[in-house]
Each structure stands twice: as C-alpha cells, then as structure tokens.
Coordinates of N, CA, C and O in Angstrom, one line a residue:
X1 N 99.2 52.3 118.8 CA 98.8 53.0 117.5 C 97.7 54.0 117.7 O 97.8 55.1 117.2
X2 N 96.6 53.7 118.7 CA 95.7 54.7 119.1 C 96.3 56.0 119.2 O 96.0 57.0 118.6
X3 N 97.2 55.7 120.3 CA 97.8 57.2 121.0 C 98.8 58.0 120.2 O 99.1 59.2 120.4
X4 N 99.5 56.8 119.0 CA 100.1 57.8 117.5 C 99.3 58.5 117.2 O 99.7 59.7 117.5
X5 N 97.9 58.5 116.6 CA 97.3 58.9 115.7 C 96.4 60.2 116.4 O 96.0 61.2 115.8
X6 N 96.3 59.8 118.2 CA 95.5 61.3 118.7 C 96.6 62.5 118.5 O 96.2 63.7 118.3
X7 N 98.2 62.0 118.8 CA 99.2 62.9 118.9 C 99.4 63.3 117.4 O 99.9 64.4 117.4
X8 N 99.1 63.0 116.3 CA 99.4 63.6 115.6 C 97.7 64.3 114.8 O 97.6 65.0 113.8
X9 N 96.8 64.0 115.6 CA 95.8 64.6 115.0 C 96.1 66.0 116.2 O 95.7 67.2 115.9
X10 N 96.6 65.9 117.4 CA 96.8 67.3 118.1 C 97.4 67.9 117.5 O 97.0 69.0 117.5
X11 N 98.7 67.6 116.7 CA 99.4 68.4 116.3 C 98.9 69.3 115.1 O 98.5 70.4 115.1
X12 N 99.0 68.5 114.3 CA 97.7 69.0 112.8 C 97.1 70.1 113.3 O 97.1 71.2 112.8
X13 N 96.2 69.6 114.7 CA 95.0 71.0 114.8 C 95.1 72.2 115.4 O 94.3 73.1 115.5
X14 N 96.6 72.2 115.9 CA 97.9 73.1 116.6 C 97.4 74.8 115.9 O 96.8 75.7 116.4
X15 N 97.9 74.6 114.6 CA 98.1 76.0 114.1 C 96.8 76.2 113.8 O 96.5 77.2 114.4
X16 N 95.6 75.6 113.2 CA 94.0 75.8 113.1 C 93.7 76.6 114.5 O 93.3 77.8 114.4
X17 N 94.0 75.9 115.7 CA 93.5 76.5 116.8 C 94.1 78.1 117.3 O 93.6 79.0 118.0
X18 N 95.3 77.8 116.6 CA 95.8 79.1 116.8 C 95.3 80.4 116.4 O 95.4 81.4 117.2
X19 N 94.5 80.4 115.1 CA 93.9 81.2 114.2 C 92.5 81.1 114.5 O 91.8 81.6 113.6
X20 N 91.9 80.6 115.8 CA 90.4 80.6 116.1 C 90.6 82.3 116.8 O 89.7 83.0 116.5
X21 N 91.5 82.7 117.5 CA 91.2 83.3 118.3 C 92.5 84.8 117.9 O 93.1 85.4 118.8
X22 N 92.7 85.0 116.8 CA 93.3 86.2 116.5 C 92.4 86.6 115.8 O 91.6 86.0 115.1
X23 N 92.4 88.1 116.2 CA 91.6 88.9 115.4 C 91.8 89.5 113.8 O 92.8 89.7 113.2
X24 N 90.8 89.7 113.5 CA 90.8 90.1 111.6 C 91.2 91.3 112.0 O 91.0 91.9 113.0
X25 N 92.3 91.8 110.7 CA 92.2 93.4 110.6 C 90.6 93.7 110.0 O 89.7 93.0 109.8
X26 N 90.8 95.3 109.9 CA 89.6 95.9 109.3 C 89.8 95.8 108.2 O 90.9 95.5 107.8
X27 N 88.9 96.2 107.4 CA 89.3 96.4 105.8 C 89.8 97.5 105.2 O 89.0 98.4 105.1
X28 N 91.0 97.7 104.6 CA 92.0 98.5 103.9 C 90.8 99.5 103.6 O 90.3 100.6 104.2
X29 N 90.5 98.8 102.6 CA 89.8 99.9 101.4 C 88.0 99.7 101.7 O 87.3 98.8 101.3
X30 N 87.6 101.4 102.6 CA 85.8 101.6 103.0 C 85.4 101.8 101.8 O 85.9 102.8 101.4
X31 N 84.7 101.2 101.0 CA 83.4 101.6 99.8 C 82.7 102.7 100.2 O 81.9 103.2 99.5
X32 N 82.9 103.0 101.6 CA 82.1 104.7 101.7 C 82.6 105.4 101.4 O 82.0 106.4 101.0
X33 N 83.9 105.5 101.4 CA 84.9 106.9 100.9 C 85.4 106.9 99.2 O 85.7 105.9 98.6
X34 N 85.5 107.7 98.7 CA 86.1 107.3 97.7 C 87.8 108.1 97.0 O 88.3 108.6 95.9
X35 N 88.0 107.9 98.5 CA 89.9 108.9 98.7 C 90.5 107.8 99.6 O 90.0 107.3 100.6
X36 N 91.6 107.6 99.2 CA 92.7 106.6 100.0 C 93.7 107.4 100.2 O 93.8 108.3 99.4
X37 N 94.9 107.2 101.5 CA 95.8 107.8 101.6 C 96.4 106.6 101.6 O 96.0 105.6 102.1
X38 N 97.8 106.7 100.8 CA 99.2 105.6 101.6 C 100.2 106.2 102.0 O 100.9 106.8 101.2
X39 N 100.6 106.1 103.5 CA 101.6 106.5 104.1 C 103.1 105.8 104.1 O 103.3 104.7 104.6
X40 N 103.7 106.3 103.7 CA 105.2 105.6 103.4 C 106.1 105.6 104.8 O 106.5 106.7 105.0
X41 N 106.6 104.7 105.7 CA 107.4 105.1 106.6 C 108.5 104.1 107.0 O 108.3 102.9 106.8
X42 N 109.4 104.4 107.5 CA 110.7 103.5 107.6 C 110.3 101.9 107.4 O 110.8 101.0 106.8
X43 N 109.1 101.9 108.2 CA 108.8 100.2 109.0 C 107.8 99.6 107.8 O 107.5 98.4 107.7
X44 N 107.2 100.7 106.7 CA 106.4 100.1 105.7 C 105.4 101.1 105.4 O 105.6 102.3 105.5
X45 N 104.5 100.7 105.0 CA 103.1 101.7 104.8 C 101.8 101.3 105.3 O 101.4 100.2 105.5
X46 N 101.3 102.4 105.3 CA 99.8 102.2 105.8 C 98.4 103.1 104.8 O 98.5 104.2 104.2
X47 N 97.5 102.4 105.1 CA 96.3 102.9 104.0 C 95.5 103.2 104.5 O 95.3 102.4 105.4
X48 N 94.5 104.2 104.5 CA 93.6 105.1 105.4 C 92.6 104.7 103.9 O 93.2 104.1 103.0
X49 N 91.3 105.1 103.8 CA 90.6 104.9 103.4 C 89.4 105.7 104.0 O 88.3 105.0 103.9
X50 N 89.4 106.9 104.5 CA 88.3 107.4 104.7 C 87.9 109.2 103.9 O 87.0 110.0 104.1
X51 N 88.8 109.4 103.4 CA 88.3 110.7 102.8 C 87.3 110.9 101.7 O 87.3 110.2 100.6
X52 N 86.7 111.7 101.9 CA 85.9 112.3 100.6 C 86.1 113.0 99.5 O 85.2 113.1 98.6
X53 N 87.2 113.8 99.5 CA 88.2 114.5 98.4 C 89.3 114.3 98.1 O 89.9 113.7 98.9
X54 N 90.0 114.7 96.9 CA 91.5 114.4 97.0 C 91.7 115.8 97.6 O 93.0 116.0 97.7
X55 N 91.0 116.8 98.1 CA 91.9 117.9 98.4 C 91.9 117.7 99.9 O 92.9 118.1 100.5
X56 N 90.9 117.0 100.8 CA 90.9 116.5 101.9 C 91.9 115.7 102.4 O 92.4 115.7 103.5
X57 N 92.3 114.8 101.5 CA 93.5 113.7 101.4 C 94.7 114.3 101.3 O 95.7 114.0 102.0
X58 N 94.7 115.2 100.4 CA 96.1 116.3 100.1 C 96.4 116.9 101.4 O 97.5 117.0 101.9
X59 N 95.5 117.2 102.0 CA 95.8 118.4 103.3 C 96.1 117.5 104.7 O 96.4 118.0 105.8
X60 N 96.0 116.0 104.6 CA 96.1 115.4 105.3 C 97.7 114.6 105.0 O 98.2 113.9 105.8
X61 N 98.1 114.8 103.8 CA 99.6 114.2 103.2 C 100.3 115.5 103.6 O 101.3 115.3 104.3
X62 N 100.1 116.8 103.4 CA 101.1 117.7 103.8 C 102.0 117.2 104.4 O 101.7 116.6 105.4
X63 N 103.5 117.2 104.0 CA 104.4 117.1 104.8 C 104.8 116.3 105.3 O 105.4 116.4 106.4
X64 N 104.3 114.8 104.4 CA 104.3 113.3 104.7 C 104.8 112.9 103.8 O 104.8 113.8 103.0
X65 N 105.5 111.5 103.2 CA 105.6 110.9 102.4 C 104.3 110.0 102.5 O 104.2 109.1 103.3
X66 N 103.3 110.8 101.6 CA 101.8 109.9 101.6 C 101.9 110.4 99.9 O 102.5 111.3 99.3
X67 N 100.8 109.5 99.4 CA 100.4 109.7 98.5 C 98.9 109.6 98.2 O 98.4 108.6 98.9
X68 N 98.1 110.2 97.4 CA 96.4 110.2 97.4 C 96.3 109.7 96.3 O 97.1 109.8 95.3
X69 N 94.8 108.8 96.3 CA 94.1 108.3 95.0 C 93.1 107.5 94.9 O 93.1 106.6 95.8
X70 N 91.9 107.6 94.0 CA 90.9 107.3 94.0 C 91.1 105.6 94.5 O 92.1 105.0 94.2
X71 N 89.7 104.9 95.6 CA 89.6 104.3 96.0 C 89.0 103.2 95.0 O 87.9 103.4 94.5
X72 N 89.7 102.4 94.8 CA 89.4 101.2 93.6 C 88.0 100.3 93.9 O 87.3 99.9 93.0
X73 N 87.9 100.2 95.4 CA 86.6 100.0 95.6 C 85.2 101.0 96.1 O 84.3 100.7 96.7
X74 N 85.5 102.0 95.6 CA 84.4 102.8 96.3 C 83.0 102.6 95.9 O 82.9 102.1 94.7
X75 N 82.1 102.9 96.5 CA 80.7 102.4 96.1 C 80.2 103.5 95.0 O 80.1 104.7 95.4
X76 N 80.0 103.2 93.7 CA 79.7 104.2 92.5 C 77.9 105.0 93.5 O 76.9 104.4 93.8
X77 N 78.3 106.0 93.7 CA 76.4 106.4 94.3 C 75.8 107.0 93.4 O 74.8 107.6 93.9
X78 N 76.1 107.3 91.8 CA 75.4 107.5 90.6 C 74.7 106.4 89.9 O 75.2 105.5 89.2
X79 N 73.0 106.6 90.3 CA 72.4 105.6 89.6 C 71.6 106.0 87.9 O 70.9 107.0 87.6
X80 N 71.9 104.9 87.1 CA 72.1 105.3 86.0 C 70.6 106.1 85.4 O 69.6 105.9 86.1
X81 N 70.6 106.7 84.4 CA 70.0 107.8 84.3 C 69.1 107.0 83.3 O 69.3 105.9 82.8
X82 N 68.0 108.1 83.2 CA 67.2 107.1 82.4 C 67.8 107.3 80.5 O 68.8 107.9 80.2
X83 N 67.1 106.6 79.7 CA 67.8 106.2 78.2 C 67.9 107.9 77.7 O 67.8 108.9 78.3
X84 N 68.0 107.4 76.2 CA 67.9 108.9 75.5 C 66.7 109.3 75.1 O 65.9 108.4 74.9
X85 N 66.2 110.6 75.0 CA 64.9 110.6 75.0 C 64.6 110.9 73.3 O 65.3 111.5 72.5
X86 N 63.5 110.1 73.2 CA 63.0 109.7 71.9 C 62.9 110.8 71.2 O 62.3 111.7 71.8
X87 N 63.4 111.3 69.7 CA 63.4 112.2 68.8 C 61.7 112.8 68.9 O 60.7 112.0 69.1
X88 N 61.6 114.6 68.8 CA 60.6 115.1 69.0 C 59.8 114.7 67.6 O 60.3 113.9 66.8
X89 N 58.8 115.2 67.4 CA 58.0 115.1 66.0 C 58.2 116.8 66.2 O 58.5 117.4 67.2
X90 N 58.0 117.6 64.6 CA 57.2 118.8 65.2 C 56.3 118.7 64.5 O 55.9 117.6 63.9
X91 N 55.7 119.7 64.4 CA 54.1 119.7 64.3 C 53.7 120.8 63.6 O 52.5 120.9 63.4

C-alpha cells in the first residue's frame, strides 16, 4: 500500500514539475508604450507593444497585414490637474 500511494503521488507531481522549469513569456502589452502592433501571418499573430505613435506603428505595418491601436494598458502619464479655479470677485 506504501509503494501505491508514493507511485501515485509521483505521478500527480509529474506535470507540476514539468512547469518548474519552462520559462514565462514576456508580457504582450508594455505600459510604457502606448501603440500596439498585431501582425497577422499564416501560423497566427503576434503583438509588439513598443511604439510611441500610431504613425510610428503605421510605418512599421507598411506592407504587412498588421494592424495599429492604442495600448489598453498603457500607463496614463497625465497627472490630474488641479480643480477649477474659484470665481474672481471684482473690485
């Protein structure tokens, strides 16, 4: 009964161990950029995430089945502005 239960706790920890040692992709979408490309191609698509313009992004689709658009996570770098300013008196 012992030697059931180590064989099937090896097994169990089979595919766990498998996934200790494959690497992460990077992340799709940089919050530094706020331009995505998706490249369309026989085998699938792929997503770039580093431009700073859509005309930078355009010039890099030339002649691709890609398409450009703002980056859904990009980091907003507009901090908000102060309120409205209080009505003048005159005088």
């Amino acid at each position: 009964m012992h030697r059931l239960m180590n064989a099937i706790l090896l097994v169990a920890g089979l595919p766990g161990a498998a996934l200790v040692g494959t690497p992460v992709d990077a992340q799709t979408y940089d919050p530094r950029y706020p331009v995505c490309i998706e490249i369309y191609t026989i085998d699938g698509s792929s997503i770039d995430c580093s431009f700073t313009s859509i005309a930078q992004c355009a010039a890099t689709a030339s002649g691709q089945s890609a398409q450009c658009y703002a980056n859904p996570y990009a980091m907003q770098n507009r901090q908000p502005g102060p309120g409205p300013s209080p009505p003048r008196r005159s005088r």
